[in-house]
Amino acid sequence: KQEVTQIPAALSVPEGENLVLNCSFTDSAIYNLQWFRQDPGKGLTSLLLIQSSQREQTSGRLNASLDKSSGRSTLYIAASQPGDSATYLCAVDNNAGNMLTFGGGTRLMVKP
Amino acid sequence: NAGVTQTPKFQVLKTGQSMTLQCAQDMNHEYMSWYRQDPGMGLRLIHYSVGAGITDQGEVPNGYNVSRSTTEDFPLRLLSAAPSQTSVYFCASSYSIYRGYAGELFFGEGSRLTVL
């Protein structure tokens, strides 16, 4: 059974720092990996999707990398801002059917 | 552009009552799914559908029923509510990966259910 772990569970940084969020998974036979953002009391918003054949994806200040063989993904946030404060979740799809297995999330706080 | 719409946003039930959580999407997505989110457990898949008339069980299906009579709607029914079903429920949808789409998942705002 696929297991997804995110470290750290919580992170507090001053504004302007570059930071890395980590995601690891036990079964490397994935179809894709997605990073989501969740604001308190809200739904999830997809940030980046990496196909299994890709190594990384970029969107603005966000860069996600994928190393299938080691079962790891990282989300890099450049020049963090208070508006980046949220919970970040990674999820993997093993079946090409969008039946995702989620990690527990990293709760990020960016202080002004 | 409404996206994925869930109703109600909040609901309180008594043990043994039944209810339906509604989910509708206006993006012509083939895939629809229901997740529940609990503290310390993360998001877990309850049921999913790959198209109208087709549904299947996810990781935690017990106590829930679904049907998919149209592409747009995917209601989740609680048959006899139990306190263990107190949770936040999310509906999500996406295009079919087999049509060449990447599979980006779109979520609704969630339905917060409390069972007393």
mmCIF file of C-alpha atoms in Angstrom:
data_model
loop_
_atom_site.group_PDB
_atom_site.id
_atom_site.type_symbol
_atom_site.label_atom_id
_atom_site.label_comp_id
_atom_site.label_asym_id
_atom_site.label_seq_id
_atom_site.Cartn_x
_atom_site.Cartn_y
_atom_site.Cartn_z
ATOM 1 C CA LYS A 1 0.000 0.000 0.000
ATOM 2 C CA GLN A 2 1.306 3.433 -0.946
ATOM 3 C CA GLU A 3 2.295 5.678 1.935
ATOM 4 C CA VAL A 4 3.098 9.368 1.544
ATOM 5 C CA THR A 5 5.012 11.316 4.167
ATOM 6 C CA GLN A 6 5.636 15.038 4.351
ATOM 7 C CA ILE A 7 8.364 16.601 6.420
ATOM 8 C CA PRO A 8 8.293 18.926 8.244
ATOM 9 C CA ALA A 9 4.723 18.942 9.527
ATOM 10 C CA ALA A 10 4.987 22.666 10.254
ATOM 11 C CA LEU A 11 7.395 25.380 9.229
ATOM 12 C CA SER A 12 7.706 29.051 10.165
ATOM 13 C CA VAL A 13 10.011 31.336 8.189
ATOM 14 C CA PRO A 14 10.569 35.068 7.831
ATOM 15 C CA GLU A 15 9.386 36.769 4.678
ATOM 16 C CA GLY A 16 11.814 36.613 1.775
ATOM 17 C CA GLU A 17 13.349 33.231 2.592
ATOM 18 C CA ASN A 18 13.646 30.486 0.037
ATOM 19 C CA LEU A 19 12.284 27.230 1.397
ATOM 20 C CA VAL A 20 11.912 23.560 0.536
ATOM 21 C CA LEU A 21 9.054 21.246 1.445
ATOM 22 C CA ASN A 22 9.644 17.516 1.259
ATOM 23 C CA CYS A 23 7.429 14.631 0.196
ATOM 24 C CA SER A 24 8.378 10.961 0.160
ATOM 25 C CA PHE A 25 6.427 7.930 -1.055
ATOM 26 C CA THR A 26 6.986 4.215 -0.605
ATOM 27 C CA ASP A 27 5.832 2.845 -3.981
ATOM 28 C CA SER A 28 7.798 4.380 -6.846
ATOM 29 C CA ALA A 29 5.421 3.028 -9.540
ATOM 30 C CA ILE A 30 3.494 6.275 -9.715
ATOM 31 C CA TYR A 31 1.646 7.825 -12.638
ATOM 32 C CA ASN A 32 1.936 11.395 -11.422
ATOM 33 C CA LEU A 33 2.476 13.515 -8.327
ATOM 34 C CA GLN A 34 0.573 16.666 -7.494
ATOM 35 C CA TRP A 35 1.249 19.465 -5.041
ATOM 36 C CA PHE A 36 -1.757 21.272 -3.585
ATOM 37 C CA ARG A 37 -2.298 24.305 -1.410
ATOM 38 C CA GLN A 38 -5.048 24.434 1.217
ATOM 39 C CA ASP A 39 -6.055 27.598 3.028
ATOM 40 C CA PRO A 40 -7.878 27.278 6.385
ATOM 41 C CA GLY A 41 -11.494 26.243 5.899
ATOM 42 C CA LYS A 42 -11.087 26.001 2.146
ATOM 43 C CA GLY A 43 -10.696 23.363 -0.515
ATOM 44 C CA LEU A 44 -7.491 22.299 -2.195
ATOM 45 C CA THR A 45 -5.961 24.189 -5.094
ATOM 46 C CA SER A 46 -3.651 22.362 -7.479
ATOM 47 C CA LEU A 47 -0.250 24.051 -7.721
ATOM 48 C CA LEU A 48 1.876 21.729 -9.829
ATOM 49 C CA LEU A 49 1.484 18.316 -11.418
ATOM 50 C CA ILE A 50 4.530 16.248 -12.385
ATOM 51 C CA GLN A 51 4.080 13.304 -14.699
ATOM 52 C CA SER A 52 6.139 10.207 -13.915
ATOM 53 C CA SER A 53 8.314 10.848 -16.981
ATOM 54 C CA GLN A 54 9.153 14.394 -15.877
ATOM 55 C CA ARG A 55 11.797 15.601 -13.444
ATOM 56 C CA GLU A 56 10.373 18.989 -12.529
ATOM 57 C CA GLN A 57 7.674 21.567 -13.095
ATOM 58 C CA THR A 58 7.743 25.307 -12.498
ATOM 59 C CA SER A 59 5.055 27.903 -11.948
ATOM 60 C CA GLY A 60 6.117 31.389 -10.972
ATOM 61 C CA ARG A 61 8.030 31.205 -7.677
ATOM 62 C CA LEU A 62 7.236 27.503 -7.268
ATOM 63 C CA ASN A 63 9.364 24.639 -8.516
ATOM 64 C CA ALA A 64 8.559 20.995 -7.891
ATOM 65 C CA SER A 65 10.996 18.189 -8.561
ATOM 66 C CA LEU A 66 10.449 14.449 -8.734
ATOM 67 C CA ASP A 67 12.889 11.601 -8.192
ATOM 68 C CA LYS A 68 10.858 8.452 -8.719
ATOM 69 C CA SER A 69 13.675 6.036 -8.039
ATOM 70 C CA SER A 70 14.246 7.401 -4.553
ATOM 71 C CA GLY A 71 10.559 8.053 -3.901
ATOM 72 C CA ARG A 72 10.969 11.760 -3.271
ATOM 73 C CA SER A 73 9.577 15.086 -4.385
ATOM 74 C CA THR A 74 10.409 18.588 -3.235
ATOM 75 C CA LEU A 75 8.487 21.831 -3.546
ATOM 76 C CA TYR A 76 10.757 24.855 -3.669
ATOM 77 C CA ILE A 77 9.232 28.256 -2.880
ATOM 78 C CA ALA A 78 11.405 31.233 -3.772
ATOM 79 C CA ALA A 79 11.268 34.570 -1.973
ATOM 80 C CA SER A 80 8.449 33.547 0.347
ATOM 81 C CA GLN A 81 5.635 35.999 1.119
ATOM 82 C CA PRO A 82 3.033 36.156 3.927
ATOM 83 C CA GLY A 83 0.420 35.226 1.319
ATOM 84 C CA ASP A 84 2.170 31.873 0.906
ATOM 85 C CA SER A 85 1.029 30.894 4.413
ATOM 86 C CA ALA A 86 -1.114 27.777 4.000
ATOM 87 C CA THR A 87 -0.937 24.007 4.239
ATOM 88 C CA TYR A 88 0.849 22.317 1.344
ATOM 89 C CA LEU A 89 -0.101 18.760 0.445
ATOM 90 C CA CYS A 90 1.480 16.332 -1.947
ATOM 91 C CA ALA A 91 -0.416 13.413 -3.437
ATOM 92 C CA VAL A 92 0.522 10.538 -5.728
ATOM 93 C CA ASP A 93 -1.509 8.632 -8.290
ATOM 94 C CA ASN A 94 -0.502 4.989 -8.689
ATOM 95 C CA ASN A 95 -3.295 3.899 -10.997
ATOM 96 C CA ALA A 96 -3.643 6.604 -13.652
ATOM 97 C CA GLY A 97 -7.156 7.013 -12.396
ATOM 98 C CA ASN A 98 -6.737 10.004 -10.124
ATOM 99 C CA MET A 99 -7.229 7.910 -7.003
ATOM 100 C CA LEU A 100 -4.758 9.915 -4.987
ATOM 101 C CA THR A 101 -2.873 9.017 -1.835
ATOM 102 C CA PHE A 102 -2.170 12.146 0.166
ATOM 103 C CA GLY A 103 0.557 13.076 2.587
ATOM 104 C CA GLY A 104 -0.300 14.692 5.892
ATOM 105 C CA GLY A 105 0.733 18.150 4.699
ATOM 106 C CA THR A 106 3.175 20.834 5.779
ATOM 107 C CA ARG A 107 1.674 23.845 7.495
ATOM 108 C CA LEU A 108 3.671 26.894 6.414
ATOM 109 C CA MET A 109 3.670 30.266 8.090
ATOM 110 C CA VAL A 110 5.580 33.139 6.521
ATOM 111 C CA LYS A 111 6.054 36.002 8.959
ATOM 112 C CA PRO A 112 6.235 39.619 7.741
ATOM 113 C CA ASN B 1 -16.819 29.729 -13.947
ATOM 114 C CA ALA B 2 -18.288 27.776 -11.002
ATOM 115 C CA GLY B 3 -15.907 24.765 -11.089
ATOM 116 C CA VAL B 4 -16.810 22.183 -8.424
ATOM 117 C CA THR B 5 -19.772 23.143 -6.228
ATOM 118 C CA GLN B 6 -20.612 21.353 -2.984
ATOM 119 C CA THR B 7 -23.729 21.726 -0.866
ATOM 120 C CA PRO B 8 -24.372 22.071 1.978
ATOM 121 C CA LYS B 9 -21.262 23.728 3.410
ATOM 122 C CA PHE B 10 -22.212 22.802 6.974
ATOM 123 C CA GLN B 11 -24.533 20.129 8.360
ATOM 124 C CA VAL B 12 -25.288 18.699 11.787
ATOM 125 C CA LEU B 13 -26.910 15.276 11.984
ATOM 126 C CA LYS B 14 -28.022 12.973 14.741
ATOM 127 C CA THR B 15 -26.786 9.407 14.858
ATOM 128 C CA GLY B 16 -28.853 7.218 12.565
ATOM 129 C CA GLN B 17 -30.067 9.991 10.273
ATOM 130 C CA SER B 18 -29.393 9.854 6.562
ATOM 131 C CA MET B 19 -28.444 12.651 4.228
ATOM 132 C CA THR B 20 -26.942 13.426 0.842
ATOM 133 C CA LEU B 21 -23.987 15.663 0.125
ATOM 134 C CA GLN B 22 -24.312 17.196 -3.307
ATOM 135 C CA CYS B 23 -21.480 17.753 -5.773
ATOM 136 C CA ALA B 24 -21.742 19.310 -9.210
ATOM 137 C CA GLN B 25 -19.079 20.310 -11.733
ATOM 138 C CA ASP B 26 -19.463 22.362 -14.895
ATOM 139 C CA MET B 27 -16.167 21.472 -16.573
ATOM 140 C CA ASN B 28 -17.366 18.323 -18.381
ATOM 141 C CA HIS B 29 -14.921 16.222 -16.351
ATOM 142 C CA GLU B 30 -15.131 12.466 -16.628
ATOM 143 C CA TYR B 31 -13.566 11.707 -13.241
ATOM 144 C CA MET B 32 -15.292 12.621 -9.990
ATOM 145 C CA SER B 33 -14.402 11.523 -6.487
ATOM 146 C CA TRP B 34 -15.161 12.040 -2.813
ATOM 147 C CA TYR B 35 -12.528 12.392 -0.069
ATOM 148 C CA ARG B 36 -12.838 12.894 3.640
ATOM 149 C CA GLN B 37 -10.300 14.892 5.628
ATOM 150 C CA ASP B 38 -9.687 14.145 9.276
ATOM 151 C CA PRO B 39 -7.046 15.510 11.669
ATOM 152 C CA GLY B 40 -4.079 13.164 11.797
ATOM 153 C CA MET B 41 -5.469 10.989 8.983
ATOM 154 C CA GLY B 42 -5.139 13.323 6.039
ATOM 155 C CA LEU B 43 -7.391 12.994 2.988
ATOM 156 C CA ARG B 44 -8.752 9.553 2.191
ATOM 157 C CA LEU B 45 -10.670 8.446 -0.886
ATOM 158 C CA ILE B 46 -14.249 7.283 -0.243
ATOM 159 C CA HIS B 47 -15.703 6.596 -3.707
ATOM 160 C CA TYR B 48 -14.877 7.599 -7.246
ATOM 161 C CA SER B 49 -16.389 7.539 -10.726
ATOM 162 C CA VAL B 50 -14.697 7.395 -14.125
ATOM 163 C CA GLY B 51 -17.846 8.377 -16.004
ATOM 164 C CA ALA B 52 -21.621 8.439 -15.929
ATOM 165 C CA GLY B 53 -23.001 5.116 -14.750
ATOM 166 C CA ILE B 54 -19.672 3.887 -13.366
ATOM 167 C CA THR B 55 -18.664 4.061 -9.704
ATOM 168 C CA ASP B 56 -16.171 2.227 -7.518
ATOM 169 C CA GLN B 57 -14.958 2.109 -3.933
ATOM 170 C CA GLY B 58 -11.973 3.900 -2.565
ATOM 171 C CA GLU B 59 -10.078 3.379 0.673
ATOM 172 C CA VAL B 60 -12.910 4.083 3.141
ATOM 173 C CA PRO B 61 -16.279 3.319 1.470
ATOM 174 C CA ASN B 62 -18.214 1.778 4.377
ATOM 175 C CA GLY B 63 -21.329 3.715 5.354
ATOM 176 C CA TYR B 64 -21.461 5.686 2.099
ATOM 177 C CA ASN B 65 -23.232 5.243 -1.231
ATOM 178 C CA VAL B 66 -22.741 7.053 -4.517
ATOM 179 C CA SER B 67 -24.324 7.159 -7.941
ATOM 180 C CA ARG B 68 -23.399 8.926 -11.177
ATOM 181 C CA SER B 69 -26.445 9.354 -13.388
ATOM 182 C CA THR B 70 -25.044 12.409 -15.197
ATOM 183 C CA THR B 71 -21.572 13.687 -16.035
ATOM 184 C CA GLU B 72 -22.143 16.782 -13.899
ATOM 185 C CA ASP B 73 -23.372 15.344 -10.589
ATOM 186 C CA PHE B 74 -21.897 12.931 -8.060
ATOM 187 C CA PRO B 75 -23.885 12.845 -4.800
ATOM 188 C CA LEU B 76 -22.590 11.124 -1.669
ATOM 189 C CA ARG B 77 -25.193 9.468 0.549
ATOM 190 C CA LEU B 78 -24.734 8.694 4.217
ATOM 191 C CA LEU B 79 -27.057 5.807 4.922
ATOM 192 C CA SER B 80 -27.163 5.885 8.736
ATOM 193 C CA ALA B 81 -24.886 8.578 10.144
ATOM 194 C CA ALA B 82 -22.417 7.682 12.896
ATOM 195 C CA PRO B 83 -20.170 9.959 14.991
ATOM 196 C CA SER B 84 -17.157 8.411 13.184
ATOM 197 C CA GLN B 85 -18.423 10.101 10.021
ATOM 198 C CA THR B 86 -17.864 13.545 11.504
ATOM 199 C CA SER B 87 -15.427 15.021 9.013
ATOM 200 C CA VAL B 88 -14.875 17.498 6.224
ATOM 201 C CA TYR B 89 -15.884 16.046 2.869
ATOM 202 C CA PHE B 90 -14.371 17.150 -0.411
ATOM 203 C CA CYS B 91 -15.568 16.457 -3.916
ATOM 204 C CA ALA B 92 -13.010 16.578 -6.724
ATOM 205 C CA SER B 93 -13.055 16.201 -10.492
ATOM 206 C CA SER B 94 -10.700 15.970 -13.440
ATOM 207 C CA TYR B 95 -10.499 15.165 -17.120
ATOM 208 C CA SER B 96 -9.758 11.589 -18.061
ATOM 209 C CA ILE B 97 -6.071 10.742 -18.187
ATOM 210 C CA TYR B 98 -6.882 8.358 -21.026
ATOM 211 C CA ARG B 99 -7.952 11.285 -23.178
ATOM 212 C CA GLY B 100 -4.451 12.663 -22.924
ATOM 213 C CA TYR B 101 -4.958 15.088 -20.064
ATOM 214 C CA ALA B 102 -2.439 15.266 -17.233
ATOM 215 C CA GLY B 103 -5.024 14.633 -14.552
ATOM 216 C CA GLU B 104 -5.025 17.890 -12.584
ATOM 217 C CA LEU B 105 -7.600 17.527 -9.849
ATOM 218 C CA PHE B 106 -10.055 20.322 -9.021
ATOM 219 C CA PHE B 107 -11.600 20.412 -5.550
ATOM 220 C CA GLY B 108 -14.769 21.893 -4.132
ATOM 221 C CA GLU B 109 -14.788 24.072 -1.007
ATOM 222 C CA GLY B 110 -15.796 21.207 1.251
ATOM 223 C CA SER B 111 -18.797 20.180 3.350
ATOM 224 C CA ARG B 112 -18.275 20.125 7.114
ATOM 225 C CA LEU B 113 -20.403 17.403 8.705
ATOM 226 C CA THR B 114 -20.934 16.854 12.429
ATOM 227 C CA VAL B 115 -22.735 13.746 13.665
ATOM 228 C CA LEU B 116 -23.954 13.928 17.271
#
